[in-house]
Coordinates of C-alpha atoms and ligand atoms in Angstrom, one line a residue:
M1 CA -58.2 -52.2 13.7
M2 CA -58.3 -49.2 11.5
K3 CA -57.8 -51.3 8.4
E4 CA -60.8 -53.6 9.1
W5 CA -63.0 -50.5 9.7
L6 CA -62.0 -49.1 6.4
I7 CA -62.5 -52.2 4.5
G8 CA -66.0 -52.6 6.1
I9 CA -67.0 -49.0 5.2
G10 CA -65.6 -49.6 1.7
I11 CA -67.8 -52.7 1.1
A12 CA -70.9 -51.0 2.6
L13 CA -70.3 -47.9 0.4
T14 CA -69.9 -50.1 -2.7
L15 CA -73.1 -52.0 -2.0
F16 CA -75.0 -48.8 -1.5
L17 CA -73.7 -47.3 -4.7
L18 CA -74.7 -50.5 -6.5
Y19 CA -78.1 -50.3 -4.9
L20 CA -78.4 -46.8 -6.4
R21 CA -77.4 -48.3 -9.7
I22 CA -74.2 -46.3 -10.2
N23 CA -71.5 -47.9 -12.0
V24 CA -68.8 -48.6 -9.4
L25 CA -66.1 -50.3 -11.7
P26 CA -63.9 -47.2 -12.2
L27 CA -64.1 -46.5 -8.5
I28 CA -62.9 -49.9 -7.6
F29 CA -60.2 -49.7 -10.1
L30 CA -58.9 -46.4 -8.6
I31 CA -59.0 -47.7 -5.1
G32 CA -57.1 -50.9 -6.2
L33 CA -54.5 -48.7 -7.8
G34 CA -54.2 -46.5 -4.7
V35 CA -53.6 -49.6 -2.5
F36 CA -51.1 -51.1 -4.8
M37 CA -49.1 -47.8 -4.9
W38 CA -49.3 -47.6 -1.1
M39 CA -48.0 -51.1 -0.7
L40 CA -45.1 -50.4 -3.2
L41 CA -44.1 -47.3 -1.2
E42 CA -44.3 -49.2 2.1
R43 CA -42.1 -51.9 0.8
R44 CA -39.5 -49.4 -0.2
G45 CA -39.6 -47.8 3.1
H46 CA -40.4 -44.4 1.4
P47 CA -40.8 -41.5 3.8
L48 CA -44.4 -40.9 2.3
A49 CA -45.3 -44.3 3.7
S50 CA -45.7 -44.9 7.4
S51 CA -42.6 -43.7 9.2
R52 CA -40.5 -46.4 10.6
E53 CA -37.9 -46.4 13.4
A54 CA -34.4 -46.1 12.0
P55 CA -32.5 -49.4 12.4
V56 CA -30.3 -49.4 15.6
K57 CA -26.7 -49.0 14.5
H58 CA -24.0 -50.1 16.8
P59 CA -22.7 -47.3 18.9
V60 CA -19.4 -45.6 17.6
T61 CA -16.5 -46.3 19.9
F62 CA -12.9 -45.2 20.1
A63 CA -12.0 -48.5 18.3
D64 CA -13.8 -47.2 15.2
V65 CA -11.5 -44.1 15.1
G66 CA -8.2 -44.9 13.2
G67 CA -4.9 -43.3 13.8
Q68 CA -5.3 -40.0 15.9
E69 CA -3.7 -41.9 18.9
H70 CA -2.6 -38.6 20.5
A71 CA -5.9 -37.0 20.1
K72 CA -7.7 -40.0 21.3
Q73 CA -5.6 -40.3 24.4
E74 CA -6.0 -36.7 25.4
L75 CA -9.7 -36.9 24.8
M76 CA -10.1 -40.0 26.9
E77 CA -8.2 -38.4 29.8
A78 CA -10.4 -35.3 29.5
L79 CA -13.5 -37.5 29.5
D80 CA -12.5 -39.3 32.7
F81 CA -14.1 -36.5 34.7
L82 CA -17.4 -37.7 33.5
R83 CA -16.7 -41.2 34.3
Y84 CA -15.3 -40.7 37.7
R85 CA -17.5 -37.8 38.9
D86 CA -17.4 -38.8 42.5
R87 CA -13.7 -38.4 42.8
I88 CA -13.6 -35.3 40.8
Q89 CA -16.3 -33.8 43.1
S90 CA -14.6 -34.9 46.3
L91 CA -11.4 -33.2 45.2
G92 CA -13.3 -30.2 44.3
I93 CA -12.0 -30.0 40.7
R94 CA -13.5 -27.5 38.4
P95 CA -15.7 -29.4 35.9
L96 CA -14.6 -29.5 32.3
K97 CA -17.4 -27.8 30.3
G98 CA -16.2 -27.7 26.8
I99 CA -13.8 -29.5 24.5
L100 CA -12.8 -28.0 21.2
L101 CA -11.7 -30.4 18.5
T102 CA -9.7 -28.5 15.7
G103 CA -8.4 -29.9 12.5
P104 CA -9.1 -30.2 8.8
P105 CA -12.4 -31.6 7.5
G106 CA -12.9 -35.3 7.5
T107 CA -10.3 -36.3 10.0
G108 CA -12.8 -37.8 12.4
K109 CA -13.9 -35.1 14.7
T110 CA -17.6 -35.9 14.6
L111 CA -16.7 -39.6 14.9
M112 CA -14.6 -38.8 18.1
A113 CA -17.5 -36.8 19.6
K114 CA -19.8 -39.8 19.0
A115 CA -17.3 -42.2 20.6
A116 CA -16.9 -39.8 23.5
A117 CA -20.7 -40.1 24.2
T118 CA -20.4 -44.0 24.1
Y119 CA -17.3 -43.9 26.3
T120 CA -19.0 -41.9 28.9
D121 CA -22.5 -43.5 28.5
S122 CA -24.0 -40.1 27.7
V123 CA -26.8 -39.1 25.4
F124 CA -25.5 -37.5 22.2
L125 CA -27.0 -34.5 20.5
S126 CA -25.5 -32.7 17.5
A127 CA -26.0 -29.4 15.7
A128 CA -24.0 -27.4 13.2
G129 CA -23.1 -23.8 13.7
S130 CA -24.9 -22.9 10.5
E131 CA -28.2 -24.2 11.9
F132 CA -28.2 -21.4 14.5
V133 CA -27.9 -18.6 11.9
E134 CA -31.2 -17.1 10.7
M135 CA -32.4 -14.0 9.2
Y136 CA -34.3 -13.1 12.4
V137 CA -32.6 -11.8 15.4
G138 CA -33.2 -14.0 18.5
V139 CA -33.9 -17.3 16.8
G140 CA -30.3 -18.5 17.0
A141 CA -30.3 -17.8 20.7
Q142 CA -33.6 -19.4 21.2
R143 CA -32.3 -22.5 19.4
V144 CA -29.2 -22.8 21.7
R145 CA -31.4 -22.7 24.8
E146 CA -33.6 -25.3 23.3
L147 CA -30.7 -27.6 22.5
F148 CA -29.4 -27.4 26.1
R149 CA -33.0 -28.1 27.3
R150 CA -33.4 -31.0 25.0
A151 CA -30.1 -32.5 26.2
R152 CA -31.2 -32.5 29.8
T153 CA -34.7 -34.0 29.0
M154 CA -33.3 -36.6 26.8
A155 CA -30.8 -37.7 29.4
K156 CA -33.4 -37.9 32.0
K157 CA -35.7 -39.9 29.7
E158 CA -33.0 -42.3 28.8
N159 CA -31.8 -42.6 32.4
K160 CA -28.3 -41.3 31.8
D161 CA -26.6 -38.9 34.0
S162 CA -24.6 -37.0 31.4
A163 CA -25.2 -35.6 27.9
I164 CA -22.8 -34.5 25.2
I165 CA -23.8 -31.6 22.9
F166 CA -21.7 -31.5 19.8
I167 CA -21.6 -28.3 17.8
D168 CA -19.9 -28.7 14.4
E169 CA -18.4 -25.7 12.5
I170 CA -18.6 -23.6 15.6
D171 CA -16.6 -20.9 13.8
V172 CA -19.8 -20.0 11.9
L173 CA -21.4 -18.7 15.2
G174 CA -18.3 -18.3 17.3
G175 CA -16.3 -16.0 15.1
R176 CA -15.1 -12.8 16.9
R177 CA -18.1 -10.8 18.1
G178 CA -18.7 -7.6 16.3
Q179 CA -16.6 -8.6 13.5
Y180 CA -19.4 -9.3 11.0
S181 CA -21.4 -6.4 12.4
H182 CA -24.3 -9.0 12.6
Q183 CA -26.2 -8.8 15.8
E184 CA -27.7 -12.3 15.2
Y185 CA -24.3 -14.0 15.6
D186 CA -23.5 -12.0 18.7
Q187 CA -26.7 -13.0 20.5
T188 CA -26.4 -16.7 19.6
L189 CA -22.9 -16.7 20.9
N190 CA -23.7 -14.9 24.0
Q191 CA -26.5 -17.4 24.7
L192 CA -24.1 -20.2 24.3
L193 CA -21.6 -18.7 26.7
T194 CA -24.4 -18.1 29.1
E195 CA -25.6 -21.7 28.9
M196 CA -22.0 -22.9 29.5
D197 CA -21.5 -20.5 32.5
G198 CA -24.7 -21.8 34.0
M199 CA -23.6 -25.4 34.0
S200 CA -22.2 -26.9 37.2
T201 CA -20.7 -30.2 38.5
T202 CA -23.5 -30.8 41.0
Q203 CA -26.1 -30.6 38.3
S204 CA -27.6 -33.8 37.0
P205 CA -27.5 -34.6 34.2
L206 CA -24.1 -33.2 33.5
V207 CA -23.7 -31.5 30.2
L208 CA -20.5 -31.5 28.3
V209 CA -20.2 -29.4 25.1
M210 CA -17.8 -30.5 22.3
A211 CA -17.3 -28.4 19.2
A212 CA -15.3 -28.9 16.0
T213 CA -13.7 -26.2 13.8
N214 CA -10.9 -26.0 11.3
R215 CA -10.4 -22.4 12.0
A216 CA -9.6 -22.2 15.7
D217 CA -7.8 -18.9 15.0
I218 CA -10.9 -17.0 14.2
L219 CA -12.8 -18.0 17.3
D220 CA -13.9 -15.3 19.7
P221 CA -11.4 -15.4 22.6
A222 CA -14.4 -15.4 25.0
L223 CA -15.1 -19.0 23.8
L224 CA -11.6 -20.2 24.8
R225 CA -11.6 -18.8 28.3
P226 CA -11.2 -21.1 31.4
G227 CA -14.5 -22.6 32.2
R228 CA -15.7 -22.7 28.6
F229 CA -13.7 -24.5 25.8
D230 CA -10.7 -24.7 27.9
R231 CA -9.5 -28.0 26.4
Q232 CA -8.4 -27.8 22.8
I233 CA -7.5 -31.1 21.0
Q234 CA -5.8 -31.0 17.7
V235 CA -7.0 -33.6 15.2
D236 CA -4.6 -33.8 12.4
L237 CA -4.5 -35.4 9.1
P238 CA -3.3 -39.1 9.6
D239 CA 0.1 -40.1 9.1
K240 CA 1.1 -43.4 7.3
D241 CA 0.4 -45.6 10.3
G242 CA -2.8 -43.7 11.0
R243 CA -3.9 -44.2 7.4
L244 CA -3.1 -47.9 7.6
H245 CA -5.2 -48.1 10.7
I246 CA -8.2 -46.3 9.1
L247 CA -7.9 -48.5 6.0
R248 CA -8.0 -51.6 8.3
I249 CA -11.1 -50.3 10.1
Q250 CA -12.9 -49.2 6.8
T251 CA -12.2 -52.6 5.0
K252 CA -13.2 -54.7 8.0
G253 CA -15.9 -57.2 6.9
K254 CA -15.2 -56.5 3.2
P255 CA -13.9 -59.2 1.0
L256 CA -10.4 -58.4 0.0
A257 CA -8.5 -60.3 -2.6
P258 CA -5.2 -61.9 -1.5
D259 CA -3.1 -59.4 -3.5
V260 CA -4.4 -56.4 -1.5
D261 CA -1.6 -54.7 0.3
L262 CA -3.1 -52.0 2.6
E263 CA 0.4 -50.9 3.7
H264 CA 1.1 -49.9 0.1
I265 CA -2.1 -48.0 -0.2
A266 CA -1.4 -46.3 3.1
R267 CA 1.9 -45.1 1.6
E268 CA 0.4 -43.9 -1.6
T269 CA -2.2 -41.8 0.1
F270 CA -0.3 -39.1 1.8
G271 CA -2.4 -36.1 2.6
F272 CA -5.7 -38.2 2.5
S273 CA -8.1 -37.5 5.4
G274 CA -10.1 -40.3 7.2
A275 CA -13.1 -39.3 5.1
Q276 CA -11.2 -39.6 1.8
L277 CA -9.9 -43.1 2.9
E278 CA -13.5 -44.1 3.6
A279 CA -14.6 -42.8 0.1
L280 CA -11.6 -44.7 -1.4
V281 CA -12.6 -48.0 0.1
N282 CA -16.2 -47.3 -1.0
E283 CA -15.1 -46.6 -4.5
A284 CA -13.1 -49.7 -4.8
A285 CA -16.0 -51.8 -3.6
I286 CA -18.2 -50.2 -6.2
M287 CA -15.7 -51.2 -8.8
A288 CA -15.9 -54.8 -7.7
L289 CA -19.7 -54.5 -8.0
R290 CA -19.5 -52.9 -11.4
Q291 CA -17.1 -55.6 -12.6
D292 CA -19.2 -58.3 -11.0
K293 CA -16.3 -59.6 -8.9
S294 CA -16.8 -61.0 -5.4
E295 CA -13.6 -59.6 -4.1
I296 CA -11.9 -56.1 -4.1
S297 CA -8.5 -56.3 -5.7
Q298 CA -5.4 -54.0 -5.4
E299 CA -6.0 -52.7 -8.9
M300 CA -9.5 -51.5 -7.9
F301 CA -7.9 -49.7 -5.0
R302 CA -5.4 -48.1 -7.3
D303 CA -8.1 -46.9 -9.6
A304 CA -10.0 -45.7 -6.6
V305 CA -7.0 -43.5 -5.5
D306 CA -6.9 -42.1 -8.9
K307 CA -10.5 -41.3 -8.8
V308 CA -10.4 -39.6 -5.4
L309 CA -7.3 -37.7 -6.5
M310 CA -8.3 -36.8 -10.1
G311 CA -12.0 -37.3 -10.4
E312 CA -14.2 -39.6 -12.4
K313 CA -13.0 -41.0 -15.8
T314 CA -14.4 -38.8 -18.4
G315 CA -16.0 -39.8 -21.7
R316 CA -13.6 -37.7 -23.8
K317 CA -12.2 -39.7 -26.7
P318 CA -8.8 -38.1 -27.8
T319 CA -7.6 -38.9 -31.2
E320 CA -4.9 -41.4 -31.9
D321 CA -2.4 -38.6 -32.3
E322 CA -3.4 -36.9 -29.1
L323 CA -3.2 -40.2 -27.4
R324 CA 0.4 -40.6 -28.5
R325 CA 1.3 -37.1 -27.5
V326 CA -0.1 -37.7 -24.0
A327 CA 1.8 -40.9 -23.8
V328 CA 5.1 -39.2 -24.8
H329 CA 4.4 -36.3 -22.3
E330 CA 3.6 -38.7 -19.5
L331 CA 6.7 -40.8 -20.2
G332 CA 8.7 -37.6 -19.7
H333 CA 7.3 -37.1 -16.3
A334 CA 7.8 -40.8 -15.4
I335 CA 11.4 -41.1 -16.6
I336 CA 12.5 -38.1 -14.7
S337 CA 10.7 -39.1 -11.6
E338 CA 12.3 -42.5 -11.7
L339 CA 15.8 -41.1 -12.4
M340 CA 15.5 -38.7 -9.6
K341 CA 14.1 -41.1 -7.0
P342 CA 14.0 -44.7 -8.1
G343 CA 10.8 -46.6 -7.2
T344 CA 8.6 -43.6 -7.1
V345 CA 6.4 -44.3 -10.2
S346 CA 3.2 -45.9 -9.1
H347 CA 1.7 -46.1 -12.6
I348 CA 1.3 -44.2 -15.9
T349 CA -2.0 -43.8 -17.5
I350 CA -3.5 -42.1 -20.5
A351 CA -7.1 -42.7 -19.6
P352 CA -8.6 -39.2 -19.3
R353 CA -9.8 -38.5 -15.8
G354 CA -11.2 -35.2 -14.3
N355 CA -9.2 -32.4 -16.1
A356 CA -6.3 -34.5 -17.0
L357 CA -5.9 -36.3 -20.3
G358 CA -3.4 -38.6 -18.6
F359 CA -1.1 -38.7 -15.6
V360 CA 1.7 -40.3 -13.6
R361 CA 1.2 -41.0 -10.1
Q362 CA 4.1 -40.9 -7.8
I363 CA 4.5 -42.9 -4.6
P364 CA 6.0 -40.7 -1.9
E365 CA 8.8 -42.8 -0.2
H366 CA 7.6 -41.7 3.2
D367 CA 5.5 -38.8 4.6
R368 CA 7.1 -35.6 4.2
Y369 CA 6.8 -32.5 6.3
L370 CA 10.0 -30.8 5.3
Y371 CA 11.4 -30.4 1.8
T372 CA 15.1 -30.1 1.0
R373 CA 16.3 -27.9 -1.8
E374 CA 17.3 -31.0 -3.7
H375 CA 13.8 -32.4 -3.4
L376 CA 12.1 -29.3 -4.6
L377 CA 14.4 -29.0 -7.6
Q378 CA 13.7 -32.6 -8.4
Q379 CA 10.0 -32.0 -8.3
I380 CA 10.4 -29.1 -10.7
N381 CA 12.3 -31.3 -13.0
V382 CA 9.5 -33.9 -12.9
A383 CA 6.9 -31.2 -13.5
L384 CA 8.8 -29.7 -16.6
A385 CA 9.7 -33.1 -18.0
G386 CA 6.3 -33.6 -19.7
C387 CA 6.4 -30.7 -22.0
L388 CA 10.2 -31.3 -22.7
A389 CA 9.5 -34.8 -23.7
E390 CA 6.9 -33.5 -26.2
E391 CA 9.5 -30.9 -27.4
L392 CA 12.1 -33.8 -27.9
H393 CA 9.7 -36.0 -29.8
Y394 CA 7.7 -33.5 -31.8
G395 CA 9.9 -30.5 -31.9
D396 CA 7.1 -28.4 -30.4
R397 CA 5.0 -28.2 -27.3
S398 CA 1.2 -28.2 -26.5
T399 CA -1.2 -26.6 -24.3
G400 CA -1.2 -29.8 -22.1
A401 CA 1.5 -28.6 -19.8
Q402 CA -0.4 -25.6 -18.3
N403 CA -0.8 -27.4 -14.9
D404 CA 2.7 -28.6 -14.8
F405 CA 3.9 -25.1 -15.2
V406 CA 1.7 -23.8 -12.3
Q407 CA 3.1 -26.6 -10.1
A408 CA 6.6 -25.9 -11.1
S409 CA 6.3 -22.1 -10.4
Q410 CA 4.7 -22.8 -7.0
L411 CA 7.6 -25.1 -6.2
A412 CA 10.1 -22.4 -7.3
R413 CA 8.3 -19.6 -5.3
T414 CA 8.4 -21.8 -2.2
M415 CA 12.2 -22.1 -2.8
V416 CA 12.7 -18.4 -3.0
K417 CA 10.5 -17.7 0.0
C418 CA 12.3 -20.2 2.1
G419 CA 15.6 -18.7 1.4
L420 CA 16.7 -21.6 -0.9
S421 CA 17.4 -19.7 -4.1
R422 CA 20.6 -17.8 -5.0
I423 CA 19.4 -14.6 -3.4
G424 CA 19.6 -16.3 0.0
I425 CA 17.5 -15.6 3.1
V426 CA 14.6 -13.3 2.4
D427 CA 11.8 -11.7 4.4
E428 CA 8.8 -12.8 2.6
E429 CA 6.8 -9.7 3.6
H430 CA 9.3 -7.3 2.2
L431 CA 10.2 -9.3 -0.9
P432 CA 9.2 -7.2 -4.0
E433 CA 7.0 -9.2 -6.4
S434 CA 9.4 -8.3 -9.2
V435 CA 12.4 -9.8 -7.5
L436 CA 10.3 -12.9 -6.7
D437 CA 9.5 -13.2 -10.3
T438 CA 13.0 -12.8 -11.5
E439 CA 14.1 -15.6 -9.2
V440 CA 11.4 -18.0 -10.1
R441 CA 12.1 -17.5 -13.7
H442 CA 15.8 -18.1 -13.2
I443 CA 15.2 -21.2 -11.4
L444 CA 12.7 -22.5 -13.9
A445 CA 15.1 -21.7 -16.8
E446 CA 17.9 -23.4 -15.1
Q447 CA 15.9 -26.5 -14.4
E448 CA 14.5 -26.5 -17.9
R449 CA 18.0 -27.0 -19.2
V450 CA 18.9 -29.6 -16.7
T451 CA 15.7 -31.7 -17.5
R452 CA 16.3 -31.4 -21.2
D453 CA 19.8 -32.8 -20.9
L454 CA 18.5 -35.7 -18.9
L455 CA 15.8 -36.6 -21.2
A456 CA 17.8 -36.2 -24.5
P457 CA 19.4 -39.7 -24.4
F458 CA 15.9 -41.3 -24.2
K459 CA 14.6 -39.7 -27.5
A460 CA 14.5 -42.9 -29.5
D461 CA 13.2 -45.1 -26.6
I462 CA 10.4 -42.6 -25.8
A463 CA 9.2 -42.9 -29.4
Q464 CA 9.1 -46.6 -29.3
F465 CA 7.6 -47.0 -25.8
A466 CA 4.9 -44.4 -26.3
F467 CA 3.3 -46.8 -29.0
H468 CA 3.2 -49.4 -26.3
I469 CA 1.4 -47.2 -23.8
V470 CA -1.2 -46.0 -26.3
E471 CA -2.0 -49.7 -26.9
V472 CA -2.3 -50.9 -23.3
E473 CA -3.6 -47.4 -21.9
S474 CA -1.9 -47.8 -18.5
I475 CA 1.1 -49.5 -17.2
G476 CA 2.3 -50.3 -13.7
G477 CA 5.4 -49.0 -12.0
D478 CA 7.2 -52.3 -12.1
E479 CA 6.8 -52.9 -15.8
F480 CA 7.9 -49.3 -16.4
R481 CA 11.0 -49.7 -14.3
R482 CA 11.9 -53.0 -16.2
W483 CA 11.7 -51.1 -19.5
L484 CA 13.6 -48.2 -18.1
R485 CA 16.5 -50.4 -16.7
G486 CA 16.8 -52.0 -20.2
V487 CA 17.3 -48.7 -21.9
Q488 CA 19.0 -46.7 -19.1
K489 CA 22.2 -44.9 -19.9
A490 CA 24.9 -44.4 -17.3
L491 CA 23.7 -41.6 -15.0
P492 CA 25.0 -39.9 -12.0
A493 CA 23.0 -40.9 -8.8
P494 CA 21.1 -38.0 -7.3
K495 CA 22.3 -36.7 -3.9
E496 CA 20.3 -35.2 -1.1
S497 CA 21.5 -31.9 0.6
I498 CA 20.4 -31.0 4.1
A499 CA 18.9 -27.5 3.6
V500 CA 15.3 -27.7 4.8
C501 CA 12.1 -25.9 4.0
P502 CA 8.9 -26.0 6.0
Q503 CA 5.7 -27.5 4.8
L504 CA 4.5 -27.3 1.3
S505 CA 1.2 -28.2 -0.2
H506 CA 1.7 -31.8 -1.6
G507 CA 1.1 -32.8 -5.0
V508 CA 1.4 -36.6 -5.6
T509 CA 0.0 -36.4 -9.0
I510 CA 1.4 -34.8 -12.1
G511 CA -1.5 -34.1 -14.5
V512 CA -1.0 -33.5 -18.3
Ligands
ADP1 P1 -14.9 -34.4 10.6 O1 -16.0 -34.3 11.7 O2 -13.6 -34.3 11.1 O3 -15.1 -33.5 9.4 P2 -16.0 -37.0 10.3 O4 -15.9 -37.6 11.7 O5 -17.3 -36.4 9.9 O6 -15.0 -35.9 10.1 O7 -15.6 -38.1 9.3 C1 -16.3 -38.4 8.1 C2 -16.2 -40.0 7.9 O8 -14.9 -40.3 7.5 C3 -16.5 -40.9 9.1 O9 -17.9 -41.2 9.2 C4 -15.6 -42.0 8.8 O10 -16.3 -43.0 8.1 C5 -14.4 -41.5 8.1 N1 -13.4 -41.1 9.1 C6 -12.8 -40.0 9.3 N2 -11.8 -40.0 10.1 C7 -11.6 -41.3 10.5 C8 -10.9 -42.0 11.4 N3 -9.9 -41.3 12.0 N4 -10.9 -43.2 11.5 C9 -11.9 -44.0 10.8 N5 -12.8 -43.3 10.0 C10 -12.6 -42.1 9.8
MG2 MG1 -17.8 -33.7 10.7
ZN3 ZN1 2.1 -33.0 -17.4

C-alpha cells in the first residue's frame, strides 16, 4: 500500500517539476540508485533493510548433547520436578529453584540449559553475568528484576507453564559479596537472591534458574544455600567415548569420505572440549571447500586437529637450511616417542603453524588422568630429543628448542612435587625453590644423557631421512614407523612402573 502511494507521489512530483521546467534527470538518476541499493540490501538480508524474523531453528534436545552421560542423567532427574508438577506438589516437596552447571568453557553447559527448556517445554531466556555489571549502581539489580518479569510474561504469552532463566558466567556477579568492594555487584546479587527466594511452587508460570560457571569455588556461599542453587552438576571435558559421540553429532549430515575414522580422531583429541570438536569439524569442512572436494577426508580432519591445537599455517618461509634443521629436530622427537611408546607418532610435519616451525603430534594410547614416573620421564626424553638430534647432526643447538625445555622443566617439576624424584615425598608448600631447582636440574641432566645415548645409533639415518622429510613436508605415522623398523637397532623394551602422580596439564604436541 505504502509503495503504491510513494510511486504515485513520485510521479506527480516529477510531472510538477517538469511543468516548472526544472531538469529532473539527475533527480531520477539519484532515486533509481537509491532503489537499487535498497533492493541489494534487502536481498542480502542486511540489518539496515527491513528486519525479518530469524529462521526457526529446530529446538535443542538432549540428543544434541554428546557425552556428558552422567551430567545429562542428573539434570534430567532434577528437571522431572517441572514435568511432574502435580506429584511434586501432592507430596509437598520443596521446589527446585536453581541448578548450577560447573565446568570448563565449551563443554556444553549452554547447550544443556537449552535442552532442559525443550525437555520441560519451558520458555528459555538467557543472560550473561557481565550484562548485569554497569557503572551505575542499581542498574544491575533493575536488570535482574526485568529478566524475571520478562520470563513470566513470555511464558504466559506462549502459553507455557514454566520458564528457564539461564545465567552464564554467574561468577561475575555472584562472587563473594564485599570481596570486590563494589557495591554494584552486591546489589545485583542481592536482587537475584530476592527473586529466587520469592519464587514458589504454586506460582504459575514456574521459574527455574540455571546458571553456569567454571569457578564454583569463588561463588558467594549464599548462592549455594538450600532453596537457591542447591543442585550442582559437574560438566567435565569429555572422555574418549564422549568425544566420539560429540564428533558423531557434529558430523551428522556432513559428507564424510569412506576413509574417515571418527574413533581415531576421538583418540587423538584428548583434552578437547565439545566446542573445540565442533570447531575441528567445521575447519575440516572448510578445508574440503577450499580444496573444492565434495567430501571431508581423514587428512582434512588431521590438518584441522593441527590447526585447532597449533594455530593457522603461517606464511613464514624458512630457508632450505632451516627446513633441514627443523626436520632433524622433529625426527629426534619422533624417534624417541616411538622407541618409548610404539605407535604414538601420529605424524611429523615441517610446515610452520602458529609459533612452531614444525612439530610431531603424538597420539595418546588412551585418556590419562594419572601419570607414572616412567611416563613422565619418557615425556621428558621426547621433549629433549629435538635439540639433542640437532646436536648429534650439526654439533650444535639452535633456539628452536625453547618450548621443549619449558615443557621438560614442567614435567620435572611435577615429578619433584609429586614425590617421584630422588628426594622422595615432599610438602609442596614447604619446598624451598632452590631445592626444587636443584632437583629439576638433576632430572633434566640425567635424562639428557639417557636420550643422547638412545639417539646416537641413529646419527646416519637421521641425516638421510631428514632430506626426505624436507622434500615431502609431512609424513604420516605409519610411513615413519616403516622407516624406523628398517633402521632400528636392538633396544631394550621400556617398562612401566606403578608409582602414580595426579593430573597434569596435557601436551599432545611437541613444537619445535
Ligand atoms: P559452554 O556453555 O559450556 O561454554 P556451549 O554449550 O556454549 O559450552 O558450547 C559451545 C558449542 O560447542 C555448542 O554450541 C556445540 O556446538 C558445541 N558443544 C559443546 N559441548 C558439546 C557437547 N557435549 N555435545 C555436542 N556439542 C557440543
Ligand atoms: Mg556457554
Ligand atoms: Zn622441539
